[in-house]
PDB file of N, CA and C in Angstrom:
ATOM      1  N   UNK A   1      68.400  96.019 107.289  1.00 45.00           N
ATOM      2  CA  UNK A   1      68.838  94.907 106.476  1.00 45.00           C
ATOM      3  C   UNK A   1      67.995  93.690 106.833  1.00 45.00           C
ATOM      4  N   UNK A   2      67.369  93.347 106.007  1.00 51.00           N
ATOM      5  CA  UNK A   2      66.836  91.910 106.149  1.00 51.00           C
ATOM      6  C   UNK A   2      67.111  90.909 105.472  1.00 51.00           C
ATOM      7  N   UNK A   3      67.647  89.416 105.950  1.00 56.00           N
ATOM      8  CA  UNK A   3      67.887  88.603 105.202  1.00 56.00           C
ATOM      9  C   UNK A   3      69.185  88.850 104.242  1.00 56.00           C
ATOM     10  N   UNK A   4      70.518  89.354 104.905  1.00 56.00           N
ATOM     11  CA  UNK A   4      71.679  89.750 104.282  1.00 56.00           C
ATOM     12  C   UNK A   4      71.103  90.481 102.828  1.00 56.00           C
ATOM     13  N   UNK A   5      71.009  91.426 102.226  1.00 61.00           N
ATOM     14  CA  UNK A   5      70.741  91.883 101.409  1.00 61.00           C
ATOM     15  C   UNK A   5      72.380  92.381 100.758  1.00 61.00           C
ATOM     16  N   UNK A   6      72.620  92.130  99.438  1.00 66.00           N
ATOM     17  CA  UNK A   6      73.606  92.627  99.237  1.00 66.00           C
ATOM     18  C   UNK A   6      73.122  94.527  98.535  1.00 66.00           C
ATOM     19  N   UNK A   7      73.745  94.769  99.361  1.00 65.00           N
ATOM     20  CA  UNK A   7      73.610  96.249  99.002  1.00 65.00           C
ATOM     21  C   UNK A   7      74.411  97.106  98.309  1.00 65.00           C
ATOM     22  N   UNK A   8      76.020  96.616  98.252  1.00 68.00           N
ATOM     23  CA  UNK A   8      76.414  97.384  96.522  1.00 68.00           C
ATOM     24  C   UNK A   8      77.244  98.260  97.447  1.00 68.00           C
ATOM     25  N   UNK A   9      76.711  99.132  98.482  1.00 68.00           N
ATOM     26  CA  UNK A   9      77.107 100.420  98.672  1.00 68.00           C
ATOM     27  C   UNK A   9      78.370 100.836  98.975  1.00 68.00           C
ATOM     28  N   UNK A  10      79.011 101.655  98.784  1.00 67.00           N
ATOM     29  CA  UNK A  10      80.278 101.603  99.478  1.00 67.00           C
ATOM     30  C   UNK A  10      80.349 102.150 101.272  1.00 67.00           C
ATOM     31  N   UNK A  11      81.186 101.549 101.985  1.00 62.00           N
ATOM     32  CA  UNK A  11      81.051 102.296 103.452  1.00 62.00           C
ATOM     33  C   UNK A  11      81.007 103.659 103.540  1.00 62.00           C
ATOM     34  N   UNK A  12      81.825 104.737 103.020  1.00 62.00           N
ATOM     35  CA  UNK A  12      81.691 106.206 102.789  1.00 62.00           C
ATOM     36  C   UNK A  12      80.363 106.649 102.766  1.00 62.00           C
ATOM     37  N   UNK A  13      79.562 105.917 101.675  1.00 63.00           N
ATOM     38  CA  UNK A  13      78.106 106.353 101.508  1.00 63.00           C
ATOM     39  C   UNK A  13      77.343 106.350 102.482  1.00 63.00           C
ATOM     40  N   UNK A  14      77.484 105.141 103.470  1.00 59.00           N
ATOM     41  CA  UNK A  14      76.457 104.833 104.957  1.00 59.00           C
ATOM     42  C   UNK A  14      76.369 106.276 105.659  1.00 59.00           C
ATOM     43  N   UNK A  15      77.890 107.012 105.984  1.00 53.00           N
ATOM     44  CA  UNK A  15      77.451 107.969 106.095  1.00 53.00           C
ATOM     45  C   UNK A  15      76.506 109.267 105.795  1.00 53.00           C
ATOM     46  N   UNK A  16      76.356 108.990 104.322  1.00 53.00           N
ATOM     47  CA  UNK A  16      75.406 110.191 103.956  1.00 53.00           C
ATOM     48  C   UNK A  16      74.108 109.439 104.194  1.00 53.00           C
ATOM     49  N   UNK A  17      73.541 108.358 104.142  1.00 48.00           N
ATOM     50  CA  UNK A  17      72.402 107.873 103.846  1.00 48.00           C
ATOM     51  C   UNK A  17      71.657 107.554 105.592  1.00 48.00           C
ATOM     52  N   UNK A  18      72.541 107.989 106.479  1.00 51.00           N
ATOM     53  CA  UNK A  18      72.452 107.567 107.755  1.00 51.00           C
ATOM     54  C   UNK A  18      72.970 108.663 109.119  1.00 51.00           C
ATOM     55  N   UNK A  19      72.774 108.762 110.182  1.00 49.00           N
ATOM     56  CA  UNK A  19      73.425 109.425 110.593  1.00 49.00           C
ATOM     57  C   UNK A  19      74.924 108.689 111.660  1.00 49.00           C
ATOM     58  N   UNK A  20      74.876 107.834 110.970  1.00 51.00           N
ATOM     59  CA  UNK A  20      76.170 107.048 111.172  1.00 51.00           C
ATOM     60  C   UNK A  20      77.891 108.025 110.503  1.00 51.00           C
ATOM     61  N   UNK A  21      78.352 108.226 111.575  1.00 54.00           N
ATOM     62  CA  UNK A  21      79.403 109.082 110.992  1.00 54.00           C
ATOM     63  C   UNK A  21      80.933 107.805 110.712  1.00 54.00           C
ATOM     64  N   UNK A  22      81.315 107.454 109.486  1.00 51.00           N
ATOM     65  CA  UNK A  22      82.115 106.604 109.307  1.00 51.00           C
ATOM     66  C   UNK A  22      83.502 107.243 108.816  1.00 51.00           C
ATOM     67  N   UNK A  23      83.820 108.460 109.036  1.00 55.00           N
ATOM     68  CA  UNK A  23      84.731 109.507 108.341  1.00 55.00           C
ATOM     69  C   UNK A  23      86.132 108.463 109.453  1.00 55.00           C
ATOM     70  N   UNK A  24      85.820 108.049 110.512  1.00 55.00           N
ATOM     71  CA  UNK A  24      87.054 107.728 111.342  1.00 55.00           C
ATOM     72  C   UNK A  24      86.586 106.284 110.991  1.00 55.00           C
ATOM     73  N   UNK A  25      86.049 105.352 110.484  1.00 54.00           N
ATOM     74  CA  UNK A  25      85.838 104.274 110.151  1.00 54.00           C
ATOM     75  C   UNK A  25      87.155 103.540 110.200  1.00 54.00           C
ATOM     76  N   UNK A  26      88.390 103.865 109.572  1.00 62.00           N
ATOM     77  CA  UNK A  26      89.659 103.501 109.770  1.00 62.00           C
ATOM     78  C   UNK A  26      90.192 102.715 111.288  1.00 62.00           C
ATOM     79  N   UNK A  27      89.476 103.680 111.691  1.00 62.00           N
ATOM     80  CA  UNK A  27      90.600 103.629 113.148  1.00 62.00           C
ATOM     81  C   UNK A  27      89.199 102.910 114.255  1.00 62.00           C
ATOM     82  N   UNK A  28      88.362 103.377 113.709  1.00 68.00           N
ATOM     83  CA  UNK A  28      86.795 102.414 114.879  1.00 68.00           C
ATOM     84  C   UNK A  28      86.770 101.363 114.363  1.00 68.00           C
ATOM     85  N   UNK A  29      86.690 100.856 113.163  1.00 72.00           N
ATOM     86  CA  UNK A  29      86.569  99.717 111.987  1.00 72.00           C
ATOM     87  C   UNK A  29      86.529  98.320 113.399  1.00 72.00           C
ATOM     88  N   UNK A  30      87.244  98.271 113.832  1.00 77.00           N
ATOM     89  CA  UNK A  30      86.864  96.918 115.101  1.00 77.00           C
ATOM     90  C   UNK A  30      85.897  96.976 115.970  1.00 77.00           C
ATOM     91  N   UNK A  31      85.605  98.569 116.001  1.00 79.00           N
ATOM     92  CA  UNK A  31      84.567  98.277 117.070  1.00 79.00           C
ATOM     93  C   UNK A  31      82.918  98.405 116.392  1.00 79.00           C
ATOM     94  N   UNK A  32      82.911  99.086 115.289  1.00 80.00           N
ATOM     95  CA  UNK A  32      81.837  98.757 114.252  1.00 80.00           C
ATOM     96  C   UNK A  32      81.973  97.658 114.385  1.00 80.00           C
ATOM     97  N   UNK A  33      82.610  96.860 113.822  1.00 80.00           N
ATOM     98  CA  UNK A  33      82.316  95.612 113.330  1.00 80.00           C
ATOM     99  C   UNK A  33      81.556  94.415 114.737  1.00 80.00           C
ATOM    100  N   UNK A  34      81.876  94.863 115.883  1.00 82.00           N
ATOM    101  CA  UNK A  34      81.802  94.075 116.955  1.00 82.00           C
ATOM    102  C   UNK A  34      80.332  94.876 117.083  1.00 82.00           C
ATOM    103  N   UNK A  35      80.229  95.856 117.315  1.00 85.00           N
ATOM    104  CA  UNK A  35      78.735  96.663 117.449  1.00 85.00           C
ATOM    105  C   UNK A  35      77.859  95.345 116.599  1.00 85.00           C
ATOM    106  N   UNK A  36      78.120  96.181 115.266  1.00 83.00           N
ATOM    107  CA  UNK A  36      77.189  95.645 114.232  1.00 83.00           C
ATOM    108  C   UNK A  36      76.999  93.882 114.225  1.00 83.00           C
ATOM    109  N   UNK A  37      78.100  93.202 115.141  1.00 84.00           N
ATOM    110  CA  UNK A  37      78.043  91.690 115.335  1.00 84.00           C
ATOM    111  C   UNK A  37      77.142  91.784 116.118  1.00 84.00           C
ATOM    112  N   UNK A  38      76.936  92.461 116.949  1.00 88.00           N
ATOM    113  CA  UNK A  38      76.265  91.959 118.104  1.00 88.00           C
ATOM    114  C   UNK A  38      74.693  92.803 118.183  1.00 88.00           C
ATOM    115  N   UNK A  39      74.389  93.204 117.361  1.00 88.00           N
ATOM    116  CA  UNK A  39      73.196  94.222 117.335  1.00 88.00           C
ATOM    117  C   UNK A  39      72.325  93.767 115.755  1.00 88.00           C
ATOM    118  N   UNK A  40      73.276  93.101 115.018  1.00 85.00           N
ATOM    119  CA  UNK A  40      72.519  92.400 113.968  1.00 85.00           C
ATOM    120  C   UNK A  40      72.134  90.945 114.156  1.00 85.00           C
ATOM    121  N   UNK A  41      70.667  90.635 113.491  1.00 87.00           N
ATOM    122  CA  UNK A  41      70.730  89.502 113.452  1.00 87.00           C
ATOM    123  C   UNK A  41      71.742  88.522 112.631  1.00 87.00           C
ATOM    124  N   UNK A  42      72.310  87.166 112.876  1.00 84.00           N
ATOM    125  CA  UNK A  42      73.413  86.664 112.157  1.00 84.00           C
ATOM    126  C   UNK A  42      72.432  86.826 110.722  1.00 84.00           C
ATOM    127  N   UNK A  43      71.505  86.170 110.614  1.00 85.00           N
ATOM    128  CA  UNK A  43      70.922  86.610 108.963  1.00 85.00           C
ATOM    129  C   UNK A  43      71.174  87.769 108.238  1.00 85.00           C
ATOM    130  N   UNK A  44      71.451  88.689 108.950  1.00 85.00           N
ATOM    131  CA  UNK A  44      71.862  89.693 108.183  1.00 85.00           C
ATOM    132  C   UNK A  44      73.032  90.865 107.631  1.00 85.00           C
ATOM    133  N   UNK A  45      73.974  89.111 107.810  1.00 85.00           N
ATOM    134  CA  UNK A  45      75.375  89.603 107.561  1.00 85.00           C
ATOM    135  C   UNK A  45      75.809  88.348 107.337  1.00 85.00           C
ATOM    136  N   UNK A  46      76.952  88.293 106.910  1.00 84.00           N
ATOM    137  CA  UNK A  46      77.921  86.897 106.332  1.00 84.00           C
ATOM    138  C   UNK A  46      78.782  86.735 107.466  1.00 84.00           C
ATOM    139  N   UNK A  47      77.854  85.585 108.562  1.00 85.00           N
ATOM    140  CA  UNK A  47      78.758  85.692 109.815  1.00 85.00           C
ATOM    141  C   UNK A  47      80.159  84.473 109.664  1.00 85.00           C
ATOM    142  N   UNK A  48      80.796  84.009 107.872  1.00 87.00           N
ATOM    143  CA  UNK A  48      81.368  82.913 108.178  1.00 87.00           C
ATOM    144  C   UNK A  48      82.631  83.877 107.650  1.00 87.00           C
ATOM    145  N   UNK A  49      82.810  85.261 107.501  1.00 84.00           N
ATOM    146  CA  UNK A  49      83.267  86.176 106.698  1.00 84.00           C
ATOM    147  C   UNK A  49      84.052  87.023 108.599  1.00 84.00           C
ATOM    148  N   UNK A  50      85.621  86.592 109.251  1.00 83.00           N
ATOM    149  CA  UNK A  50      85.513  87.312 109.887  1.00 83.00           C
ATOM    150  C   UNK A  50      86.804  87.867 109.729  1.00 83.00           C
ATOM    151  N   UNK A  51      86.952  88.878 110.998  1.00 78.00           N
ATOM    152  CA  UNK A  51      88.389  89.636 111.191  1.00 78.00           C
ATOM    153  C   UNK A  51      87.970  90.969 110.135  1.00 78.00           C
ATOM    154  N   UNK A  52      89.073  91.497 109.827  1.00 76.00           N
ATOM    155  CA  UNK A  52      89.271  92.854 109.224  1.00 76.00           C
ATOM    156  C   UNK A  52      89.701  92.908 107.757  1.00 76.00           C
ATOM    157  N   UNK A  53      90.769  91.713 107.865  1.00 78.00           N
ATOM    158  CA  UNK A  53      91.790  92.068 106.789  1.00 78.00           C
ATOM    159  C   UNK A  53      91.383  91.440 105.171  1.00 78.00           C
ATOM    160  N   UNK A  54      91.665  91.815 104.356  1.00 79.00           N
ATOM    161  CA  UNK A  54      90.932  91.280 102.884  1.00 79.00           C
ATOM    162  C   UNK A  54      90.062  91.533 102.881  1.00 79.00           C
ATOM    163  N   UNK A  55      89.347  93.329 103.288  1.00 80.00           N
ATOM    164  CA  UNK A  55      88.645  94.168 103.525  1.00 80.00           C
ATOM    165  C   UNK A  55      86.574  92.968 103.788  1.00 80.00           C
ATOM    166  N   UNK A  56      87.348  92.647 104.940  1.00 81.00           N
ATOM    167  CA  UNK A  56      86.397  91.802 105.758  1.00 81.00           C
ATOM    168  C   UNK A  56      85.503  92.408 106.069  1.00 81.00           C
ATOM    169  N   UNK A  57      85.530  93.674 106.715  1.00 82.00           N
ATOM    170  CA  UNK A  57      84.288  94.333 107.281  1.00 82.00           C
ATOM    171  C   UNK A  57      83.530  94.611 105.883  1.00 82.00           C
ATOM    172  N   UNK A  58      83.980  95.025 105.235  1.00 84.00           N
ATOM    173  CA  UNK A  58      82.888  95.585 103.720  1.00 84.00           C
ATOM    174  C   UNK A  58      81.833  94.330 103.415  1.00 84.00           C
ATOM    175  N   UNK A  59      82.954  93.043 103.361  1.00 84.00           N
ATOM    176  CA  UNK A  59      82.683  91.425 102.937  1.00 84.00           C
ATOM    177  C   UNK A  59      81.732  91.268 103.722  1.00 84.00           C
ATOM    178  N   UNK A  60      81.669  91.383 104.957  1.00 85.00           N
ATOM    179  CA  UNK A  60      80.635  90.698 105.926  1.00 85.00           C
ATOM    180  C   UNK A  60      79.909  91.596 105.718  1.00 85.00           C
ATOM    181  N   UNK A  61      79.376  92.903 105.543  1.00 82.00           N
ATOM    182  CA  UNK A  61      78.212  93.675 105.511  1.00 82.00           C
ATOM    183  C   UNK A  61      78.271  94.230 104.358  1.00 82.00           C
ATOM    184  N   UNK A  62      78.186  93.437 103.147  1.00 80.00           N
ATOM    185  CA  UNK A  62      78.134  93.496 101.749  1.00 80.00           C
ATOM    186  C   UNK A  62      78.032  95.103 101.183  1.00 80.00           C
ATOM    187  N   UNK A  63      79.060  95.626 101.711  1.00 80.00           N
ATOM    188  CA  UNK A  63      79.580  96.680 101.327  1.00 80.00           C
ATOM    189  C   UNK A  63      80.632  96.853 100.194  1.00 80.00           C
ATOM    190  N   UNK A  64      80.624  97.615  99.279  1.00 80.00           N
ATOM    191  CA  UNK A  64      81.280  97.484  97.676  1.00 80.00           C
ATOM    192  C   UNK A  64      82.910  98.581  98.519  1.00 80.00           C
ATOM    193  N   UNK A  65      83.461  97.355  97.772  1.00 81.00           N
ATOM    194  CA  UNK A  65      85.594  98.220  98.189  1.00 81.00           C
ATOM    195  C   UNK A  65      85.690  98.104  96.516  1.00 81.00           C
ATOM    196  N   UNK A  66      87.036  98.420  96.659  1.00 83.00           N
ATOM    197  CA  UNK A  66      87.950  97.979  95.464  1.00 83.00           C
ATOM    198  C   UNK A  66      88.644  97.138  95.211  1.00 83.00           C
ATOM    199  N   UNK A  67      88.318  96.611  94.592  1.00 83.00           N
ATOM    200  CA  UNK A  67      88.651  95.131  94.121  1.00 83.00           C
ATOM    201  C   UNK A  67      90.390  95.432  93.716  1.00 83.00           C
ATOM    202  N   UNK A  68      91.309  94.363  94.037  1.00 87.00           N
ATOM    203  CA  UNK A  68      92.693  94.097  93.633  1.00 87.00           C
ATOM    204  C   UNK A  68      92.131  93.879  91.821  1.00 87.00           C
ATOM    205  N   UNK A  69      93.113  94.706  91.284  1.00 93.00           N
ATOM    206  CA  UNK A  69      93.571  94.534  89.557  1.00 93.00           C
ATOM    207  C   UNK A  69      94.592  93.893  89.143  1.00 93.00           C
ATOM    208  N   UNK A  70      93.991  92.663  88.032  1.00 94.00           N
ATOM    209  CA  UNK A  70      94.969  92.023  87.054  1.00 94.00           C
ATOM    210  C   UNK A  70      95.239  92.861  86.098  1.00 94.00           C
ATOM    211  N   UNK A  71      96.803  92.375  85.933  1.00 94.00           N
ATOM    212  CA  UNK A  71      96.906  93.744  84.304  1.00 94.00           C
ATOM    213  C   UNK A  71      97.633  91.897  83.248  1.00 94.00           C
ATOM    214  N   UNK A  72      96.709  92.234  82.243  1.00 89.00           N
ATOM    215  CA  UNK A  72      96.888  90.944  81.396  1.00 89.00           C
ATOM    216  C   UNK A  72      97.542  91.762  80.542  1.00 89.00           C
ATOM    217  N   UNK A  73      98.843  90.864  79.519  1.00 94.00           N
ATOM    218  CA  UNK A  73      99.554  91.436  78.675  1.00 94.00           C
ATOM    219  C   UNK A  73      99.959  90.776  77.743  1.00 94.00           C
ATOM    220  N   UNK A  74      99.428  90.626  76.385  1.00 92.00           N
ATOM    221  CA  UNK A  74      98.740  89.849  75.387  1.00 92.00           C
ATOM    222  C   UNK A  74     100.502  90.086  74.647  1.00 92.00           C
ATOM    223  N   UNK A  75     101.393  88.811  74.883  1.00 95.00           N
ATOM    224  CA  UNK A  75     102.720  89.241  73.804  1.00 95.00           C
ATOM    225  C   UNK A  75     102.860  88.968  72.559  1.00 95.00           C
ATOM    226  N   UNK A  76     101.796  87.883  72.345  1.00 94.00           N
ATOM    227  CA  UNK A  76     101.427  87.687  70.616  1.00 94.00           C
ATOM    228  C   UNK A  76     100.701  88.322  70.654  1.00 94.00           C
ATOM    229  N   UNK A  77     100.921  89.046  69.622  1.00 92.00           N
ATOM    230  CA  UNK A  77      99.578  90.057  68.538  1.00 92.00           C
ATOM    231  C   UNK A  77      98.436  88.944  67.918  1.00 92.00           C
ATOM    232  N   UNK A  78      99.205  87.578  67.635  1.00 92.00           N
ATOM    233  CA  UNK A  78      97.767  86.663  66.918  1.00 92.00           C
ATOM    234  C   UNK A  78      96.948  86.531  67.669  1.00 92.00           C
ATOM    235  N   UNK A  79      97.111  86.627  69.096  1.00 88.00           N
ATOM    236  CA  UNK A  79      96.287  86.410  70.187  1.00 88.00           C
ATOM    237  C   UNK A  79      95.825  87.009  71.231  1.00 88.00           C
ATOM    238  N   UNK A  80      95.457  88.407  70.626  1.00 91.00           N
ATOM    239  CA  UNK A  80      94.850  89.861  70.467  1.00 91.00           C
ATOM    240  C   UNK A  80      93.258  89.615  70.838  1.00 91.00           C
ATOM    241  N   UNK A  81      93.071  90.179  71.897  1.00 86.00           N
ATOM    242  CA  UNK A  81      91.314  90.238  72.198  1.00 86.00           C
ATOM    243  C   UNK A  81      90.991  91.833  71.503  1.00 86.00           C
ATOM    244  N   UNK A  82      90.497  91.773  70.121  1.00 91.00           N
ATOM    245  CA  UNK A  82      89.884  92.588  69.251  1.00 91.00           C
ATOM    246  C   UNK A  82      90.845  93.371  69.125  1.00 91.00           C
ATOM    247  N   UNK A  83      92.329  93.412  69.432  1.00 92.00           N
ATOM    248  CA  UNK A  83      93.253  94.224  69.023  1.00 92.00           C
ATOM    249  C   UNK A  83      93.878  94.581  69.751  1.00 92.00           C
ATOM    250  N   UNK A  84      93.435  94.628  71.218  1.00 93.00           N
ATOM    251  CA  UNK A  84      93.926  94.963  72.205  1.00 93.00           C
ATOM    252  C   UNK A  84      94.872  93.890  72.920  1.00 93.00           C
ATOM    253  N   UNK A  85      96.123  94.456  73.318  1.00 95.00           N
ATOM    254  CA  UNK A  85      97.204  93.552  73.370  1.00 95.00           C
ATOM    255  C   UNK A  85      97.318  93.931  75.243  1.00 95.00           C
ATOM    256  N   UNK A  86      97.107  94.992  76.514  1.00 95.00           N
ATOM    257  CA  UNK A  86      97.219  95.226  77.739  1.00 95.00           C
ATOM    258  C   UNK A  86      95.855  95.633  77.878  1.00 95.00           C
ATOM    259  N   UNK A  87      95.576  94.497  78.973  1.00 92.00           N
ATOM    260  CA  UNK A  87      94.306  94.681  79.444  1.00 92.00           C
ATOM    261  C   UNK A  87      94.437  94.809  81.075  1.00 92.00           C
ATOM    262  N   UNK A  88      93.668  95.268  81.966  1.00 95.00           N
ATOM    263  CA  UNK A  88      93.383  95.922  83.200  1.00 95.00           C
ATOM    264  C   UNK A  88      92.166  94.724  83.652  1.00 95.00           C
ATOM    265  N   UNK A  89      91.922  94.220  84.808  1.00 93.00           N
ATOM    266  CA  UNK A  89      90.820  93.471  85.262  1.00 93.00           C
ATOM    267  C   UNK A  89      90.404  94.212  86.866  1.00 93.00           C
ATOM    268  N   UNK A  90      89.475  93.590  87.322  1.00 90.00           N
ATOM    269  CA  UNK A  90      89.060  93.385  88.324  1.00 90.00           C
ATOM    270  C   UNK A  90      89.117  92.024  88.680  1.00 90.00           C
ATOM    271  N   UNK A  91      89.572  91.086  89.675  1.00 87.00           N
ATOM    272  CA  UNK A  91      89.931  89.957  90.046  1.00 87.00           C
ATOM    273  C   UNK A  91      88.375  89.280  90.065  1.00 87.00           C
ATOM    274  N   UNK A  92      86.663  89.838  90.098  1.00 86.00           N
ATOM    275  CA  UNK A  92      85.962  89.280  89.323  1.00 86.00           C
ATOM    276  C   UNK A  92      85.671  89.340  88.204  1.00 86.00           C
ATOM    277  N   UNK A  93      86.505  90.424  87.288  1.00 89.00           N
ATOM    278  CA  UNK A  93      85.853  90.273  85.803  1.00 89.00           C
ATOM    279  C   UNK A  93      86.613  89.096  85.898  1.00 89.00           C
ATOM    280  N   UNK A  94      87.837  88.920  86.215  1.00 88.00           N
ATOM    281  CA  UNK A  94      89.182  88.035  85.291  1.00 88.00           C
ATOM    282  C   UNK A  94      88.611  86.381  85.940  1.00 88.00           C
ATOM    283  N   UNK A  95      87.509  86.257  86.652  1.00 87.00           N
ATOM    284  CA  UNK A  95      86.982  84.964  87.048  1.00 87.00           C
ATOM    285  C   UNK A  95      86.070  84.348  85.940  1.00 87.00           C
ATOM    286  N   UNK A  96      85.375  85.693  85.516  1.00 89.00           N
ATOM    287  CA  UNK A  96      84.068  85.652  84.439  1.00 89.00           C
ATOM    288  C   UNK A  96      84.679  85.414  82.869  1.00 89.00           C
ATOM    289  N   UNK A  97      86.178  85.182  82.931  1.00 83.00           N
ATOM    290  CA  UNK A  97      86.205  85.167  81.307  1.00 83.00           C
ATOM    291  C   UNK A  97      86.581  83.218  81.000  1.00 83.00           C
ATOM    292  N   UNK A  98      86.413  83.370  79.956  1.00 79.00           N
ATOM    293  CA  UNK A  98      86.238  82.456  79.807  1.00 79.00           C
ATOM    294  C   UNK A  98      87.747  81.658  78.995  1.00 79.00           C
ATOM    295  N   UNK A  99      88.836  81.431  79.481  1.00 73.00           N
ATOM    296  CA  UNK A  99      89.916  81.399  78.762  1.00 73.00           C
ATOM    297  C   UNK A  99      90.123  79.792  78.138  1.00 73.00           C
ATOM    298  N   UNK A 100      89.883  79.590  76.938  1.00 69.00           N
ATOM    299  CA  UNK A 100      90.269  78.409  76.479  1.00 69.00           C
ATOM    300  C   UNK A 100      92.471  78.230  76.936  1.00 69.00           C
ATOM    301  N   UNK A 101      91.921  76.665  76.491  1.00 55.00           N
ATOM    302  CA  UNK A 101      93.825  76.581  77.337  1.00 55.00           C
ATOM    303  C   UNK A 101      94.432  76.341  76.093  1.00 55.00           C
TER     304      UNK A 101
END
């Protein structure tokens, strides 16, 4: 990693692409994270990103989780996005729209 690169990947994958075994990632997840603090340069991680929880470790080593889902639920029909009245988000699509008030 140079220069924090966001890399997309999910943690599961490191394992195949590496011989990093992350199958117990769950239960090591603190001590990765303290490894990888201390063996990376701070450039190449989001060192203002800490702890575990609000899947922190992924956050700080720009690793792709699953995002928490909005479920939007349109109760006027006049005010129907193309017809569709229950919609599903990702907490960044639902940042990216653009909602007049």
């Amino acid at each position: 990693m140079y220069g924090h690169p966001n890399t997309g990947i999910r943690r599961r994958k490191i394992d195949r692409d590496s011989s990093i075994c992350l199958k117990l990632a769950p239960l090591v997840a603190e001590f990765l994270y303290e490894l990888l603090t201390q063996t990376l340069a701070e450039m190449d991680y989001q060192a203002d990103i800490t702890g575990l929880s609000h899947h922190g470790f992924e956050r700080r080593y720009s690793l792709r989780y699953d995002q928490p889902l909005i479920r939007l639920r349109i109760l006027d029909v006049k005010l129907a996005i193309h017809g569709l009245t229950d919609l599903t988000l990702t907490v960044s699509e639902f940042k990216q729209l653009n909602i007049a008030a």
